[in-house]
XYZ file of C-alpha atoms in Angstrom:
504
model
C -15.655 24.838 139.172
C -15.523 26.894 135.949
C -12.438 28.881 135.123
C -12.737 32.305 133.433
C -10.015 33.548 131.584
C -8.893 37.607 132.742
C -8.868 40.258 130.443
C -5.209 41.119 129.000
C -3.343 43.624 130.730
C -3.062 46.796 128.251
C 0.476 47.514 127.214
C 1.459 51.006 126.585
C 1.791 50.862 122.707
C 5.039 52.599 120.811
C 5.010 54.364 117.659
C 8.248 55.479 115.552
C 10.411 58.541 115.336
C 8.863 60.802 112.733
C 12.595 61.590 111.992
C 14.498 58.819 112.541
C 12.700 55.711 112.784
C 13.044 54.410 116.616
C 10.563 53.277 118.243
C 9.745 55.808 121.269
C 7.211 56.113 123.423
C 4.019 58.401 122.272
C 4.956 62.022 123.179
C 3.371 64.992 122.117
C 5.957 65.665 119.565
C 6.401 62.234 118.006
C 10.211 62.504 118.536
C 12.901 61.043 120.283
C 15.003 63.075 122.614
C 18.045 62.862 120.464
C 15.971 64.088 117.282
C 14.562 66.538 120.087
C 17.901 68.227 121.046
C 18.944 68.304 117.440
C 16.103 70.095 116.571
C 15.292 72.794 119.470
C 18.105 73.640 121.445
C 16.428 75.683 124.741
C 19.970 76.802 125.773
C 19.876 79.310 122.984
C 20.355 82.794 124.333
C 22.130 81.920 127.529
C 25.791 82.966 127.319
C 28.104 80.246 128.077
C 31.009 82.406 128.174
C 30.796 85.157 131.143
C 33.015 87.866 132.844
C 33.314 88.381 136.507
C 35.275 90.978 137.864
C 37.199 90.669 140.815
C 39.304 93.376 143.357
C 42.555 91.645 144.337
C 43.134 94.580 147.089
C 39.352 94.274 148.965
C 38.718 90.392 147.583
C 35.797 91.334 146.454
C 33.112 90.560 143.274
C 31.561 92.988 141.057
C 27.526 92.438 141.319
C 26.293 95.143 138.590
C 25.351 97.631 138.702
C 28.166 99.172 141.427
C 27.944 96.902 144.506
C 31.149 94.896 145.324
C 30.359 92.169 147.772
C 32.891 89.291 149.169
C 32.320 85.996 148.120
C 34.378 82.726 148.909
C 34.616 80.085 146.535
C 32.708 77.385 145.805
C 30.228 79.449 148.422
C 26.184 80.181 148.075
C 27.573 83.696 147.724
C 29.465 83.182 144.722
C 26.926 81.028 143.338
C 23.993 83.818 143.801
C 26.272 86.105 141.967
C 26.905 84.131 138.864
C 23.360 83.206 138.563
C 21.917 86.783 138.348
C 24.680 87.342 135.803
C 22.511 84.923 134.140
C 18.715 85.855 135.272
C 18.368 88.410 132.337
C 18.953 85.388 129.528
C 16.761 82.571 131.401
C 13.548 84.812 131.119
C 11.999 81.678 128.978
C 13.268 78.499 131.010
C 12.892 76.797 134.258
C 16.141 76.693 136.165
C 16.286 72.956 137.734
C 19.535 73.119 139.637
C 22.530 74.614 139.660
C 25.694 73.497 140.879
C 30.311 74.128 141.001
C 32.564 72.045 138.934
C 36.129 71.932 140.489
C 38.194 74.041 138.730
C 41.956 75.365 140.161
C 41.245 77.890 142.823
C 44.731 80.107 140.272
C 42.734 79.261 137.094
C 40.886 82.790 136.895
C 38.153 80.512 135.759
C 35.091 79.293 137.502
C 32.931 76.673 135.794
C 28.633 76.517 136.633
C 26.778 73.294 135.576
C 23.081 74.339 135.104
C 20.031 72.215 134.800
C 17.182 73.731 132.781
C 13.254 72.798 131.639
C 11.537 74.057 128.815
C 8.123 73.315 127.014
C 9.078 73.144 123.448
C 6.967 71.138 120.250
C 3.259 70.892 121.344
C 3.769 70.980 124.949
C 6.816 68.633 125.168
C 8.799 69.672 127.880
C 12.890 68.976 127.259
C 15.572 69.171 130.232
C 19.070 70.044 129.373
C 22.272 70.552 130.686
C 25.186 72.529 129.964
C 28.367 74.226 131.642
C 28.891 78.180 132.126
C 32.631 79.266 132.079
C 33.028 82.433 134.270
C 36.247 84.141 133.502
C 38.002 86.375 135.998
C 39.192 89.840 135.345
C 40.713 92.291 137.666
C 38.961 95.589 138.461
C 40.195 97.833 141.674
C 36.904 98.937 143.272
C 35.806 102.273 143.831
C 37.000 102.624 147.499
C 40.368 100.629 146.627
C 41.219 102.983 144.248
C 40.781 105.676 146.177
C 42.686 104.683 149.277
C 45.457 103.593 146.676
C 45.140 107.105 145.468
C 45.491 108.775 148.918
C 44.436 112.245 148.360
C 41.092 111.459 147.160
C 38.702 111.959 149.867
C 35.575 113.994 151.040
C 36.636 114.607 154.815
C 39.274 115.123 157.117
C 39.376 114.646 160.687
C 41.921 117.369 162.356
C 43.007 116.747 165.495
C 45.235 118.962 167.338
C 46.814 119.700 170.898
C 49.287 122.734 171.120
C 51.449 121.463 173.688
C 55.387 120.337 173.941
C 54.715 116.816 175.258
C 52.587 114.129 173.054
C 51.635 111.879 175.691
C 47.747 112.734 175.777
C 48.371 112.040 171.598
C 50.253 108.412 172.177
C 47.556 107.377 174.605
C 44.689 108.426 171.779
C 46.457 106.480 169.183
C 46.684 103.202 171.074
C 42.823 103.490 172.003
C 42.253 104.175 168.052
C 44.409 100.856 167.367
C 42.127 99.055 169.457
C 38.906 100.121 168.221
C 40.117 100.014 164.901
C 38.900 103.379 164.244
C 42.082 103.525 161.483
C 41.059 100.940 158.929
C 38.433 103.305 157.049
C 41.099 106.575 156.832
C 42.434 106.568 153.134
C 45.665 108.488 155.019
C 46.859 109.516 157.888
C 49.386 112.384 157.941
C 51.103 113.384 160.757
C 52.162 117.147 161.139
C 54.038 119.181 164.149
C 50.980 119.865 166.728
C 48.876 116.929 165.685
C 47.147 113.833 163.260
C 45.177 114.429 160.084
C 42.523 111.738 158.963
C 41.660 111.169 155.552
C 38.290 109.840 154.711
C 36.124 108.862 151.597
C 33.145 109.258 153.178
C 31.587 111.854 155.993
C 30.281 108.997 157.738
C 33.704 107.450 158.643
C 34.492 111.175 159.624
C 31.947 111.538 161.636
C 32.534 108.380 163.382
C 35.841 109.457 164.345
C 34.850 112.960 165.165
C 31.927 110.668 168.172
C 35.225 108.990 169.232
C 37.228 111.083 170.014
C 34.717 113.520 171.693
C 34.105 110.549 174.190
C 37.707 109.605 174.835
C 39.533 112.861 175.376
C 38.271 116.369 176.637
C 38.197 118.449 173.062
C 36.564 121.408 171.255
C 35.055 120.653 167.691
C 34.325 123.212 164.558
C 32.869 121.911 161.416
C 33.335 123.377 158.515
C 32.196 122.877 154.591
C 34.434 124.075 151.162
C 32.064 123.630 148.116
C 33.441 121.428 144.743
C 30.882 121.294 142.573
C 27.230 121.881 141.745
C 24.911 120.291 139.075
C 22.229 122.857 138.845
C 20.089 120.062 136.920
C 20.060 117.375 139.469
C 20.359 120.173 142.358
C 23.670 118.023 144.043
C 26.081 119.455 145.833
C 29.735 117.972 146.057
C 31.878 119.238 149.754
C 34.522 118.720 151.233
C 33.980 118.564 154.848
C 36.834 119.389 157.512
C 36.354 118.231 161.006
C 38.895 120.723 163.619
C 39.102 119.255 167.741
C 41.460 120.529 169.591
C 42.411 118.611 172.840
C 42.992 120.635 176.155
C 46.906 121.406 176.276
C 46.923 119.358 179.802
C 49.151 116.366 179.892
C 50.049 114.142 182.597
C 52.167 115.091 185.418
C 51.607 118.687 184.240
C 51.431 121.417 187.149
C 48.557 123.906 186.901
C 47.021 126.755 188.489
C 43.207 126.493 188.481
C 41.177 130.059 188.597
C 39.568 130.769 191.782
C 35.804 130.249 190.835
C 36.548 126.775 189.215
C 38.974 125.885 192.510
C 35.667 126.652 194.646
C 33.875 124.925 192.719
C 36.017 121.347 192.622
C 35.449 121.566 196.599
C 37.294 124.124 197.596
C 40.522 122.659 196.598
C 43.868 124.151 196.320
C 44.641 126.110 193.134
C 48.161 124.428 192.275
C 47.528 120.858 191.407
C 48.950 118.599 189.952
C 47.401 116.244 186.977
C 47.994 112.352 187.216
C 45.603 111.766 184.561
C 44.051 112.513 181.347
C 41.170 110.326 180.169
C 37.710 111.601 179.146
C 38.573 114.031 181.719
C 41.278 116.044 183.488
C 41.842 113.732 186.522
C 43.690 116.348 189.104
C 44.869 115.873 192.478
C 45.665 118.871 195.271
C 49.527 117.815 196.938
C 48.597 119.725 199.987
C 45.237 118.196 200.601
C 44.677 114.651 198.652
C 41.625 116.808 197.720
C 40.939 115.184 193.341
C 38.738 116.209 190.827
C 38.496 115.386 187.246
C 37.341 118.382 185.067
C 35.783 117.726 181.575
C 36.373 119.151 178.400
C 33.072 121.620 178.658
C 34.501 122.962 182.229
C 37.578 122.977 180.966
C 36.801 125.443 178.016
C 34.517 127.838 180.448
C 37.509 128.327 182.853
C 40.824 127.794 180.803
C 43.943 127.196 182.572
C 47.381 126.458 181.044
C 50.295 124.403 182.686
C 52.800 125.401 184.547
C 55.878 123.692 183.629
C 56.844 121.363 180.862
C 58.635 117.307 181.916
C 61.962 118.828 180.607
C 62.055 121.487 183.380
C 61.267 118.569 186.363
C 63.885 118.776 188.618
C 65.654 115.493 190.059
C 65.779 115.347 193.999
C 66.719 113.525 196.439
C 64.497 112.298 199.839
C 66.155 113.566 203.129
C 62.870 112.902 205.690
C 59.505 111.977 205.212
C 56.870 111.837 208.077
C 53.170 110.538 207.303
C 50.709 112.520 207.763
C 47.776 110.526 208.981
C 44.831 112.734 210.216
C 43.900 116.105 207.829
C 40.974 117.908 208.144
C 39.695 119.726 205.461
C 36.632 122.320 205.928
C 33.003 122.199 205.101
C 32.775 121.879 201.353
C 35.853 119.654 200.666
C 35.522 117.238 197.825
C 36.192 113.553 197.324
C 40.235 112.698 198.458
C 42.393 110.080 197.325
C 42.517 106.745 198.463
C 45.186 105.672 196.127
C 47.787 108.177 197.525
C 49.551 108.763 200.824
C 49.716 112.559 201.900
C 53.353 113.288 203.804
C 55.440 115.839 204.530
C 58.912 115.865 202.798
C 62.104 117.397 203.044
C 64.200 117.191 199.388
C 67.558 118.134 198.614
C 68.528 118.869 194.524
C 70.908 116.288 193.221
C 72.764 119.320 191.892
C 73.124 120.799 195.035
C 74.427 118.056 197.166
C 77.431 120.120 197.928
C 75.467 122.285 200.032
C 73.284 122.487 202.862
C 69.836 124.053 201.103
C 66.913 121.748 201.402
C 63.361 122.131 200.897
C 60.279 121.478 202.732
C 57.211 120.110 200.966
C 53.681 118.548 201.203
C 53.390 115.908 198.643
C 50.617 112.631 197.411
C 53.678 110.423 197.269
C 53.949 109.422 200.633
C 53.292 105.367 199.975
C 56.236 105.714 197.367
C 59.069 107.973 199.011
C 61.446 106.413 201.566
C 64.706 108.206 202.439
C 67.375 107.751 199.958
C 64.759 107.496 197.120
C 65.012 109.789 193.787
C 62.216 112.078 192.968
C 61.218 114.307 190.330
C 59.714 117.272 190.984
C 59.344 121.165 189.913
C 60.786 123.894 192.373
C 58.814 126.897 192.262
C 60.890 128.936 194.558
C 63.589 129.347 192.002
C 61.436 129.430 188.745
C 59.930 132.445 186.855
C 56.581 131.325 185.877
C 54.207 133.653 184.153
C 50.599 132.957 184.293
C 48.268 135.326 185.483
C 45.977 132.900 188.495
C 49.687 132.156 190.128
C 50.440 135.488 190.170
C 47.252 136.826 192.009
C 47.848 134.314 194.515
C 49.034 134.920 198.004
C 52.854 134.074 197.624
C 52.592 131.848 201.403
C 50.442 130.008 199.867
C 52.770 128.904 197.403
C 54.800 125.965 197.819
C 58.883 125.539 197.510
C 58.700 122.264 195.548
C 55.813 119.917 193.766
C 56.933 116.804 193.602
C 55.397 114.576 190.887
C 56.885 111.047 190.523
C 59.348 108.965 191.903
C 62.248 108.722 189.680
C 64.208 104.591 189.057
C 66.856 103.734 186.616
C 65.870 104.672 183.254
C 68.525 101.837 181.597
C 67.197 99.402 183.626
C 63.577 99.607 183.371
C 64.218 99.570 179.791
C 66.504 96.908 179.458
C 63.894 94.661 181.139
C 60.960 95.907 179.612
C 59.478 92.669 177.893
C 56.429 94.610 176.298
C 55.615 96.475 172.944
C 52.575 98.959 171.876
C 52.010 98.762 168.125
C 51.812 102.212 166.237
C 49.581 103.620 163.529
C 51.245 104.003 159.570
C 51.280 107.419 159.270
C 53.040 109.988 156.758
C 55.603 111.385 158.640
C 57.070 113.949 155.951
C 58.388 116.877 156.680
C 59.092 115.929 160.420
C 62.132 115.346 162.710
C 62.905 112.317 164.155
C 60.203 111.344 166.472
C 60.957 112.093 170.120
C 62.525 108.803 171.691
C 62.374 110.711 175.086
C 59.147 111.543 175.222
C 57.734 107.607 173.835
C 59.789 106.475 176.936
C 58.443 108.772 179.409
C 55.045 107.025 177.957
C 55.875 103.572 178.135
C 57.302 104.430 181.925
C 53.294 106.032 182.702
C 51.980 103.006 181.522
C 54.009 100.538 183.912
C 53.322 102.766 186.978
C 49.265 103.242 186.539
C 47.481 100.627 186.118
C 44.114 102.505 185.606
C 45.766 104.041 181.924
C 46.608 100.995 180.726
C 43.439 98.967 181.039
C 42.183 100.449 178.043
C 45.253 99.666 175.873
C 46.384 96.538 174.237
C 49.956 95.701 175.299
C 51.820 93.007 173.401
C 54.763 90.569 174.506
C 58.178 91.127 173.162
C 59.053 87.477 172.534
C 62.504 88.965 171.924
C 62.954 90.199 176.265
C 62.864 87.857 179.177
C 59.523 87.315 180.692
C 58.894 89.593 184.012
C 56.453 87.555 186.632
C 56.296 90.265 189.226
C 54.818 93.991 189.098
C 57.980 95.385 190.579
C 61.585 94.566 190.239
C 64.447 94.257 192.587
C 64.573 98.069 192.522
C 60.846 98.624 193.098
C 60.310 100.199 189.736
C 56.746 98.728 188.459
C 56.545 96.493 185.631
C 54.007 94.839 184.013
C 52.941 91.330 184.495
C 53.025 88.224 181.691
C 48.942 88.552 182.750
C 48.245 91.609 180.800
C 49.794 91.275 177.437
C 48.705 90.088 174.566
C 50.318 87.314 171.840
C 51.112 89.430 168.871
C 50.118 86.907 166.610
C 51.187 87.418 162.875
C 50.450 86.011 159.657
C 53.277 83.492 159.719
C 52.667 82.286 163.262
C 49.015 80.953 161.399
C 50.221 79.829 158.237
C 53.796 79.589 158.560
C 56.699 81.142 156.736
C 56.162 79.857 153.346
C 51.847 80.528 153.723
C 53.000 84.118 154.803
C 54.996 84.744 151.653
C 52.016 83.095 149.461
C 49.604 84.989 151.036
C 51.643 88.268 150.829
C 52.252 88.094 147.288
């Protein structure tokens, strides 16, 4: 058997540095990487020092030319954002990868390690890697500075009701709180018959302006004041001022309703009484159980005012009260309550206890009143009430006394109220004291109708004893542990000493 000998395996052959000497493989520019890098240095252009500018008040980055956008660290984000700080210089190279080195997060420095490519010498292509240094500066952004600055802004929403009791205005301001319709007003200034909001921008205005038209029966005028005018780009700069005005109807007021809008509700009676204010005027007739809610459009066709303000209820006490089971009401009636209990009632004023005058009335009451119990109502037959519907009515149709809500311990219910609302930061210059009364008389509508607080985020007062039932041992509603909230606060997440880190 012969043997043949293989061929040799060819060896990739070496040649020498053409500046140094080593022996290197054969590349296209006869050099070794060191003699390479000493040579052409393809980082050349790219800044290694950089400035980032950062809003401590939003948290937010600087990305040029005027967008600010929020960024954690260490984040893809962050890391977009430092690179097109650097896109304009790396016109000429090959970005390879790109990547954080841990720096301290109170440094005001964040370092980038970048890998780059570049065909340099005859087609030799050199990698290379180097660190960016991003400083930090501080810059307040355009829309921090101008909420800092508070009287810099392009619309205002106005919002005004022109009656004596606010409760139609703390109901609105809870159902802005839980929207969070507040957040984008650069102020909010509060002044005797209503709420200013201050905006930057008409959008947020007009937001506002769609919110409130939905929640609460109002009017709106728009109106425009010129600033300035560049007659070479043809721009206009206004200031835009959005006016509602809310229906001067409040709960528990009594009206008088004309006699073509009465007619059309059903044929109802024209003193009612109103246990509601929503979207809508929610009324209810005490002779009848006959309810209707009128909107804001109705309301503005056929305007009525109300009768009687709370401070001029009346406190009585229940002498009889008979049930009234079977009413019938005549073709055309509307929708009645089911909620309510119609009875007949006969009241005695706690101010005239000395005597023998009582009063006979028709009330919606009658699953509350028992005899004994404490009632508020408003007595017509000793009041002078000017309004021009009551007056063209037939005075037997008129009744002695409407009653309007049963009337508990005021001390009490407060002393046991384990609940809180949260309020809005307004500017309160120029104003009294606000109205501890009326807040009360608020918080005492919310624990007695259900239906007007659904919509409203009620807190626990960690501070009161909890309350299990919906009444007491009086029979004065409350409100159960089920529909509050935890009013959880920055130090509940982080505790005390995180609180006062992140605060500073």
């Amino acid at each position: 058997m012969e043997y043949v000998e293989a061929p040799p395996i060819a060896s990739e052959g070496s040649i020498l540095c053409c500046t140094c000497g080593v022996g290197i493989p054969p590349n296209p520019a006869n050099m070794c990487v060191a003699c390479l890098r000493t040579t052409v240095d393809i980082s050349e252009g790219i800044p290694k020092s950089v400035t980032a500018l950062f809003c401590k008040q939003c948290e937010r980055y600087l990305q040029p030319p005027a967008t600010w956008i929020q960024c954690a660290l260490e984040s893809r984000e962050l890391l977009a954002l430092c690179l097109k700080k650097l896109k304009a210089a790396m016109t000429k190279v090959r970005l390879i990868d790109a990547g954080f080195l841990w720096t301290e997060p109170h440094s005001k420095r964040i370092k980038l390690k970048v890998t780059i490519q570049k065909e340099v010498m005859n087609g030799a292509i050199l990698q290379q890697v180097f660190v960016v240094e991003f400083t930090i500066q501080y810059q307040m952004c355009d829309d921090c500075h101008r909420v800092e600055a508070k009287d810099f802004w392009k619309a205002v929403v106005q919002v005004r009701q022109k009656t004596s009791h606010k409760k139609t205005f703390y109901y609105l301001e809870q159902l802005i709180l839980k929207h969070k319709l507040h957040t984008n007003a650069l102020n909010i200034k509060e002044i005797h018959d209503g709420i200013d909001f201050y905006y930057a921008t008409k959008q947020h205005a007009l937001k506002m302006t769609d919110f409130l038209q939905c929640t609460v029966p109002c009017r709106s005028k728009t109106s425009q004041r010129l600033i300035s005018h560049d007659i070479h780009s043809n721009t206009f700069n206004y200031k835009s001022t959005y006016s509602l005005e809310i229906v001067p109807i409040c709960k528990d007021n009594v009206v008088c309703l004309p006699p073509r809008l009465a007619q059309s509700l059903g044929n109802m009676g024209q003193v009612c009484v109103c246990v509601r204010v929503t979207s809508a005027i929610h009324l209810i007739d005490p002779r009848t159980l006959q309810i209707a809610e009128v909107d804001g459009g109705t309301y503005w066709r056929y305007p009525f005012n109300s009768l009687c303000s709370p401070r001029q209820l009346e406190e009585f006490l229940v002498m009889d009260t008979e049930i009234i089971k079977d009413l019938h009401l005549g073709a055309g009636a509307g929708f009645r309550s089911t909620k309510h209990t119609l009875a007949d009632v006969w009241v005695q004023k706690t101010s005239e206890l000395d005597t023998s005058q009582q009063y006979h009335c028709r009330t919606f009451l009658g699953h509350l009143l028992n005899i004994g119990d404490l009632v508020l109502g408003f007595d017509f037959a000793n009041s002078n009430v000017n309004d021009d519907y009551l007056d063209k009515m037939n005075p037997n149709h008129l009744p002695d006394v409407v009653l309007i809500k049963k009337s508990y311990d005021r001390n009490k219910r407060a002393r046991r109220r384990n609940w809180k609302l949260k309020e809005m930061e307004r500017d309160r210059e120029g104003l009294d004291v606000v109205d501890e009364r009326q807040y009360t008389d608020f918080l005492e509508d919310l624990e007695e109708d259900e239906a007007l607080r659904k919509n409203i985020n009620i807190f626990r007062d960690t501070s009161r004893p909890p309350v299990e039932s919906d009444t007491d041992d009086e029979g004065a509603p409350c409100i159960s542990l089920m529909e509050m909230l935890e009013d959880m606060t920055l130090a509940d997440a982080t505790g005390g000493e995180g609180a006062d880190m992140m605060t500073e």
